[in-house]
Amino acid sequence: MPHLSVNPSSKPNCSTVWLISVLLGLLAVHTNANDVLTVPQQVSLSTNMDSQQLSISWLAGAATTFDLMILRTELNETVFYETVSVMVSQLSGRHEWNWTSVEPLQCTSLSFKICSREGQSTSEWSNTEILQGSDLPSEEEWQMFPLDRVVPVGANTTFCCIVKEGKQFGTINYGNKVMNTTRLSRRSYATTVVNQGLSGPSGTNVVCYNSFKEIVIGAVVFVGYPPLPSDFVCETHDLTSAVCLWNERRNTNLYKKTRGTRYTLNNRTFNLSWSWNPKKERRVDHWEGNWTLLVVNLLGQYSLTDSAELSHRVTPVAPENLTFVAHATNATVLWQWKYDGYSSLALFCQVELTSQGYKTNHTFSGVGLRAVVLPDLYPYEDYSVQVRCGAQQNFWKWGSWSETMSFTSSSIVPEAPDMWVWMNKDYTGQVIWKPLTRRQSRGLMTGYEVTLWSPGESLQHTEILPPDTFAVPVNLTQMATASSDNMVMATVTAKNTEGVSLPASVLIPLRLTDADPRAVSQAVYTDSGFSLFWQSDVNTTCAYVVEWHNTSCKWNCPVDWIKVAPGNTNVSIESANFQPGVRYNFSLYSISSEAPELLQRWQGYMQELVPSSPVLSLLTTQEDSDILLTWGHIPLVSRRGFLLGYNIYISSGSQLTLLANLSDPGSRSYTVKGLSEGSYKFTVKAYTSAGEDTGATASIMLEPFTDWLILEILASLGVTALFLVIVTFLCYKKRKWVKKAFYPDIPEPKLPGDWSRSQAPLDVKPPHHSLVHMVERPEWDSSKEALVVIPEEDEDEDGQGIGDELVDTDEPTSLRYYNQVVDERPIRPRYPDSSDSSASSLDSARTDVTYTGIQTSGSSFVFQLDPQGSSEGHIPQADPSFCAEGGGGYRPQMQSRVPSDDTGPASPNPFPESQAASGYKPQSSWQMDSPVDDGEGRSRASSLGSPTSIASTQFLLPDGEDDTEEKRQPSSSAATWLTNLLSSTKP
């Protein structure tokens, strides 16, 4: 018997055997599996086109896992390929599986194949089953799917358009929007609308266009909500039947019978109005206690329940047939009930009374309540009333309101008017009162009666006024004059069809006083008006009166007022007449048995604005290097707010630079200091809490400073005045010397003969033979000076010399001067007549003139003449009484000239030419020129000088040429007398 031996050489053979065994095992398993997996048989398809759902069933033995493939038949595109687990149905014994398509099932043909799977092993595919679409060649026309689809808000819907054979596809539009499309087959195109919004009541159109932009076919989609009812409750009105109520919290947006909402109440189905109404109601003939409501539409359904006893759900109906009986202050309201069962029902009834827009509620109770009395009504007032009721026991809720009924209460006499008095400062004013409201008039108004009377006198004045008059002017001048009382009573009464009201009165003082000096406080406007506060006044027994008016008004102002109870110390004033930017005066008066007493004043603005006009009269004034700005006030009506101050600006081009802020509203000036010369422009702006005004502008050119110039002029005048004072003082101290130097005593010439024949001035005209000849002696010592100085100390006080004493015996003592007298009439001395001076002449006579020499500064020079030359006669003494002003003859010398080596032009003659030409002329200068070769006689005359009078220190003019030269003489006399003044030692 053979046996298997084991040795090392046998190991490789064992490995090969094991490998072969494994392969054979795997082959056996695979063969067994092919025998177990069954190919699905009898595949069938069923569809629901509305829901786009496909149901597939097949036979596949015990297999539970399958691979399912769905293809678009025409384009062979995979739509679905997944492994699914499907159990055998106990009812049919088949495998069943449902699939929902994204596209409508009509859009294109679909192919289905199934194979069984066990792990990684699969069976063969089943036979292909095809679901035919509407894009078959047999259906040639345009088609659109889905049609009239109802979808919820937010859904995604795919629409497809099947093109007609031989036509070209264009676009698909959802509403007005062009959609992106996908090609499903040769003729079919699809688009998907995502997150659809609520459609209109008639739905949203989905339209297919051809290549020519023509509408060829379309569909409608309705997008809405499923129903959502709430607040379901049932109650009774007639104590027998039931009325169930609920609310729809949202509109489903689905209407008509096919898409609308259907209702079922306790298994009784009914339809309500398709129009939208959130409140729903359904009446049931009998009370059932338990209630179930089911609400359904194409998108969903909702169910609600309610349960209650009838007595706990009583809601009375509205009262009917309301009537009234009205009086002046109350009215009775009556009504009826629709159901007789209310006669025994305990009720609460609420009456709503409306008057002048205000509503008040009155609540009454009673069994079967049918009438109530409304108290506290206003006479002659219009009212409207309505009534509703509810059950007292197990109160559920108020019933419905009845219809509104209106009535008017009866009339009585009116209330006393609210009156006040405005007085001006001259006993004139006006009595004013507020119009009575309809509630205050209590009836139809017929007029007013105003009476002025003096309590202590018999003076009275009454005036009847129509009902539309609310003020009357008054003049109390006559009463103030005729009455000894200090008060006048003003009374106003109102009249209507029922009678006369009680009088309203105010005492008017006849002794008017000035405006109250008390301080004015500032009133602030808030949301509640002007809030005013004051201290309580013990003398106020009747009321306080707060009066206000426009501050800019001063005469017969349209005043308003309000009365405040005496216990109050504050009030808020609000009026429709308050305007922004207008200042108002508020005055608080105490009302007692005496005349009203002013307690306090306020001023305020409802809203402050910037001033409407700038400051008035802006002026600029230069003050050295400063500029003074001054301006006037802003009128009160233009301020439009409380002035807080002024801003001062300087303009540099178009830019304003702030110089100063004046926080004092009373400021009217400002000084800008330290400016240099130039042009400046200044702007002054007043400001309130609302801002600045537009500003007033003024310009100025800053001129060079004049003060120093004025000071220099004043200083010069002062120095000059001081100099004049010093000179005057020195002249006064040296008055005798000044008199000798400037006004010496001049003796009058005295002529012999009869001079009474004529009073004409002496007309001294030298004839051709009256020349003065100087006789020169050959033995004269030429070494001696021709002029001998005579010191002033040797003169007497009258300016005369020491007599006829000769100074130099070698000099000639005198010269004779012969005057030709052309008129034989005597001269009338001391009676000057300028008109006759040139026509008069003297008798033939001889005038002896003595040459006394030339006087210089501080010295006298005298020519000593030859005594032989004086044989013609003696020198007569001059008559001191002979002196005539303005006439011909002698005139005093005013100037003397010191001889010099250089001869200049003579200074002008200080006397007029007409005077110098009349007869004897004074000498104003003398020259020491050397004689010229002009003739013997002329040389001597030029050398010796002119003749003078005995007492004169100046020479007589010989002719007109000397007079002309005298006018050209330089004025050196001032220096001469000043030297004498300072050097002289005489007093």
PDB file of C-alpha atoms in Angstrom, residues 651-741:
ATOM      1  CA  SER A 651     -12.116 143.467   7.005  1.00  0.00           C
ATOM      2  CA  SER A 652      -9.070 142.293   5.108  1.00  0.00           C
ATOM      3  CA  GLY A 653     -10.274 141.626   1.598  1.00  0.00           C
ATOM      4  CA  SER A 654     -13.177 139.202   1.733  1.00  0.00           C
ATOM      5  CA  GLN A 655     -12.213 137.856   5.157  1.00  0.00           C
ATOM      6  CA  LEU A 656     -13.410 139.202   8.495  1.00  0.00           C
ATOM      7  CA  THR A 657     -11.045 139.044  11.451  1.00  0.00           C
ATOM      8  CA  LEU A 658     -12.511 139.259  14.946  1.00  0.00           C
ATOM      9  CA  LEU A 659     -11.093 142.184  16.905  1.00  0.00           C
ATOM     10  CA  ALA A 660     -13.213 142.074  20.035  1.00  0.00           C
ATOM     11  CA  ASN A 661     -16.269 140.538  21.592  1.00  0.00           C
ATOM     12  CA  LEU A 662     -18.336 142.962  23.652  1.00  0.00           C
ATOM     13  CA  SER A 663     -20.503 140.945  26.003  1.00  0.00           C
ATOM     14  CA  ASP A 664     -22.345 144.034  27.246  1.00  0.00           C
ATOM     15  CA  PRO A 665     -25.501 144.559  25.142  1.00  0.00           C
ATOM     16  CA  GLY A 666     -25.519 148.205  26.209  1.00  0.00           C
ATOM     17  CA  SER A 667     -22.165 148.939  24.569  1.00  0.00           C
ATOM     18  CA  ARG A 668     -22.333 151.640  21.928  1.00  0.00           C
ATOM     19  CA  SER A 669     -18.661 152.275  21.194  1.00  0.00           C
ATOM     20  CA  TYR A 670     -15.303 150.586  20.845  1.00  0.00           C
ATOM     21  CA  THR A 671     -11.825 152.007  20.296  1.00  0.00           C
ATOM     22  CA  VAL A 672      -9.385 150.257  17.981  1.00  0.00           C
ATOM     23  CA  LYS A 673      -5.911 151.322  19.131  1.00  0.00           C
ATOM     24  CA  GLY A 674      -2.470 151.521  17.614  1.00  0.00           C
ATOM     25  CA  LEU A 675      -3.261 151.646  13.906  1.00  0.00           C
ATOM     26  CA  SER A 676      -0.953 152.914  11.224  1.00  0.00           C
ATOM     27  CA  GLU A 677      -1.941 155.214   8.394  1.00  0.00           C
ATOM     28  CA  GLY A 678      -4.145 153.672   5.711  1.00  0.00           C
ATOM     29  CA  SER A 679      -7.686 152.646   4.849  1.00  0.00           C
ATOM     30  CA  TYR A 680      -9.665 150.424   7.199  1.00  0.00           C
ATOM     31  CA  LYS A 681     -13.091 148.794   7.056  1.00  0.00           C
ATOM     32  CA  PHE A 682     -14.849 147.689  10.230  1.00  0.00           C
ATOM     33  CA  THR A 683     -17.956 145.541  10.704  1.00  0.00           C
ATOM     34  CA  VAL A 684     -20.077 145.448  13.852  1.00  0.00           C
ATOM     35  CA  LYS A 685     -22.394 142.467  14.306  1.00  0.00           C
ATOM     36  CA  ALA A 686     -24.903 142.093  17.105  1.00  0.00           C
ATOM     37  CA  TYR A 687     -25.643 138.543  18.180  1.00  0.00           C
ATOM     38  CA  THR A 688     -28.308 136.642  20.078  1.00  0.00           C
ATOM     39  CA  SER A 689     -28.388 133.027  21.183  1.00  0.00           C
ATOM     40  CA  ALA A 690     -29.366 132.162  17.590  1.00  0.00           C
ATOM     41  CA  GLY A 691     -26.307 133.831  16.009  1.00  0.00           C
ATOM     42  CA  GLU A 692     -25.070 137.069  14.435  1.00  0.00           C
ATOM     43  CA  ASP A 693     -26.844 139.533  12.192  1.00  0.00           C
ATOM     44  CA  THR A 694     -25.559 140.544   8.757  1.00  0.00           C
ATOM     45  CA  GLY A 695     -23.494 143.369  10.272  1.00  0.00           C
ATOM     46  CA  ALA A 696     -23.036 147.087   9.648  1.00  0.00           C
ATOM     47  CA  THR A 697     -19.859 148.207   7.881  1.00  0.00           C
ATOM     48  CA  ALA A 698     -18.013 151.544   7.959  1.00  0.00           C
ATOM     49  CA  SER A 699     -14.741 152.607   6.340  1.00  0.00           C
ATOM     50  CA  ILE A 700     -12.192 155.245   7.305  1.00  0.00           C
ATOM     51  CA  MET A 701      -8.936 156.591   5.936  1.00  0.00           C
ATOM     52  CA  LEU A 702      -6.486 157.109   8.806  1.00  0.00           C
ATOM     53  CA  GLU A 703      -4.849 160.502   8.141  1.00  0.00           C
ATOM     54  CA  PRO A 704      -1.423 161.683   9.459  1.00  0.00           C
ATOM     55  CA  PHE A 705      -1.613 162.654  13.112  1.00  0.00           C
ATOM     56  CA  THR A 706      -2.475 166.369  13.657  1.00  0.00           C
ATOM     57  CA  ASP A 707      -1.878 166.588  17.389  1.00  0.00           C
ATOM     58  CA  TRP A 708       1.883 167.086  17.110  1.00  0.00           C
ATOM     59  CA  LEU A 709       1.383 169.740  14.440  1.00  0.00           C
ATOM     60  CA  ILE A 710      -1.078 171.498  16.692  1.00  0.00           C
ATOM     61  CA  LEU A 711       1.371 171.210  19.580  1.00  0.00           C
ATOM     62  CA  GLU A 712       4.144 172.640  17.417  1.00  0.00           C
ATOM     63  CA  ILE A 713       1.944 175.565  16.406  1.00  0.00           C
ATOM     64  CA  LEU A 714       0.935 176.165  20.006  1.00  0.00           C
ATOM     65  CA  ALA A 715       4.560 175.939  21.136  1.00  0.00           C
ATOM     66  CA  SER A 716       5.604 178.440  18.445  1.00  0.00           C
ATOM     67  CA  LEU A 717       2.809 180.761  19.462  1.00  0.00           C
ATOM     68  CA  GLY A 718       3.841 180.370  23.088  1.00  0.00           C
ATOM     69  CA  VAL A 719       7.484 181.161  22.361  1.00  0.00           C
ATOM     70  CA  THR A 720       6.451 184.128  20.259  1.00  0.00           C
ATOM     71  CA  ALA A 721       4.129 185.357  22.982  1.00  0.00           C
ATOM     72  CA  LEU A 722       6.882 184.907  25.568  1.00  0.00           C
ATOM     73  CA  PHE A 723       9.291 186.813  23.345  1.00  0.00           C
ATOM     74  CA  LEU A 724       6.781 189.612  22.889  1.00  0.00           C
ATOM     75  CA  VAL A 725       6.248 189.731  26.633  1.00  0.00           C
ATOM     76  CA  ILE A 726       9.989 189.996  27.220  1.00  0.00           C
ATOM     77  CA  VAL A 727      10.347 192.670  24.529  1.00  0.00           C
ATOM     78  CA  THR A 728       7.384 194.534  25.942  1.00  0.00           C
ATOM     79  CA  PHE A 729       8.885 194.328  29.408  1.00  0.00           C
ATOM     80  CA  LEU A 730      12.271 195.579  28.202  1.00  0.00           C
ATOM     81  CA  CYS A 731      10.626 198.357  26.198  1.00  0.00           C
ATOM     82  CA  TYR A 732       8.664 199.349  29.243  1.00  0.00           C
ATOM     83  CA  LYS A 733      11.806 199.432  31.375  1.00  0.00           C
ATOM     84  CA  LYS A 734      13.665 201.424  28.651  1.00  0.00           C
ATOM     85  CA  ARG A 735      10.668 203.495  27.631  1.00  0.00           C
ATOM     86  CA  LYS A 736      12.511 206.814  27.809  1.00  0.00           C
ATOM     87  CA  TRP A 737      15.276 205.603  25.600  1.00  0.00           C
ATOM     88  CA  VAL A 738      12.773 204.049  23.188  1.00  0.00           C
ATOM     89  CA  LYS A 739      10.937 207.341  23.049  1.00  0.00           C
ATOM     90  CA  LYS A 740      14.164 209.185  22.251  1.00  0.00           C
ATOM     91  CA  ALA A 741      15.205 206.582  19.690  1.00  0.00           C
TER      92      ALA A 741
END
